[in-house]
Amino acid sequence: MTQTRWTPSAWTPTPAGEHVGRFGGPLDPVVRRMRALRADLPARDGIAVFNRVYLTVTEEISRLIAHGGFADPRAAATLDVLFAGRYLAAVEAASAGRRPPDCWRPLFQYRRHPGVRPLQFALAGINAHIGHDLTLALVDSCRALDCEPAFLERDFDRVGDALTLLEERIREELMPGPDLFQVADPMTHLLASWSLERARDASWSAAKVLWERELPSLAEEFTERLDAGVGLVTRCLLTPLSART
C-alpha cells in the first residue's frame, strides 16, 4: 500500500466544477491520517492531544465544505488541505528522524514531559500551526489557484472562525479546575499571554508580505525568521509547570 507523503504539493486541486480530491470528500486523506494518529499515539502524548482537537475542527470544516458552507468549496478545500498537510509533514519528519520546522520542534521535544499539561500541548500546537503553517499554506494556495491573497480572504476568515471555536472547545475540555489554578498560577499567565485572534491577524499579514514578489530575495530569510519566532512562542507555551496527576 502506497503511503501519502505530506508535503505542500501532495494534493493537487482539480479544475473548477469537478469533484475535489481523489478519495471522495476533499479532506478525506488528511482526516484519515489524523484518525490513524489518534489510534496510534498514547492519549497523553503531546502530539496526540493536539491531533485530537485538530481532527475535530478538520472534520467540521470538511462537513461545511460538503454542505455548501463556503462560497468557493474548491478554494476552501485547497487552503485547508495544504494547511493540514504542513502539520502532517512535520509529524512525518519527526517520525522519520528528520528535523521538523522550528515552530513544531518544541512540541516534539516536550511531548512526553510530565510537567506540561494537555492544555499547553493543545495551544502550543495551534500556535505553531496558525503562526507558521497557515501563512505558508495561504501562499501555497494562491499559487495553486493562481489568485491573489484577497481572493481567499473570506475562506481564510471562515477557517479562522472554525479554529476560534476549536480554541473555545479546548479551553472547556482541557482547562484545569480552580484548585489547580491555585497551585499552578503560572498557567493563568501563559493562557493570558497568547491570543488566537492576534495569531490569525499576524499570519494573514505575513502571507501578504511573502506574496509580494518584488522582494523574492527576502522571502527565504523572512520565512526562516517566521519559523524561528513562532517556535520561540511555542516553547514558551510549553513551559513545565507541575507534574501530572
Phi, psi and omega in degrees: 000130182278129181262134178290133174262125190273096174237166180303337181258013184286348180228127183248123180298148177267162178302153181303138179094344178267163179293137185271130176091170186254351192238030181103260176282154185296332182257007183306315182299317181288324178297316180297320180294319179294322177295323178295320177296319179301321181285330187272330189269145174300145187302326184269359175298136183300322177293322179297321180298311179296317183300320181298315182286327179289324176301319180301313182287328178293320176297323179293317178295321177300318179296318180297318179298316182293334185248026173075026180283352178238143180297323179234093184302323181295317179295317180297317180295320178301311180298314186289323180290318178292326176296305179297325181300331180289322175296314181294327176294323177294319177298316180296319180299312180297320181294329181270004179082012176267165182278119175285169176305152182302327182296333181264341187304316180300324181293322177289326180289324185258007190301338180243013183290127184291343182267359179258128186269158183306320179300322178294317178302315183296312182291325177296319178295318178296320178300312180298318186288319180279314185295327183246303188295320182295322177301308184289327178294324178295317178295316177301319181294320178299320178292317181295323183265355181055057182218168175274157178306325181301329179297330183260005187298319180296318179291323175301315181293323181291318176297320178297323177297320178295323178291327177296319175297324178298316180299318179298319180294321178300314182295324179291317186276327188250354180296128178292158181287171182303324182299319181292323178299326178291326182277320186242061182302331177306333179296325177302318178295316180299316181297324182280346185271356183229141181227126177296321180298316178293324178296320177298314181298318180295322179296317179297314180297318180296321179297320179295323177296314180295331182285340180292098188287353177290349183239049184297330182292337181264349187298314182295316179295318180298318180296319179295319179293322178298314180300314182293318181294317178294323178298325178295318178294318177303315180297320179296320179295339181263016178305120180299134184246312181198157178292146175291150175254000000 
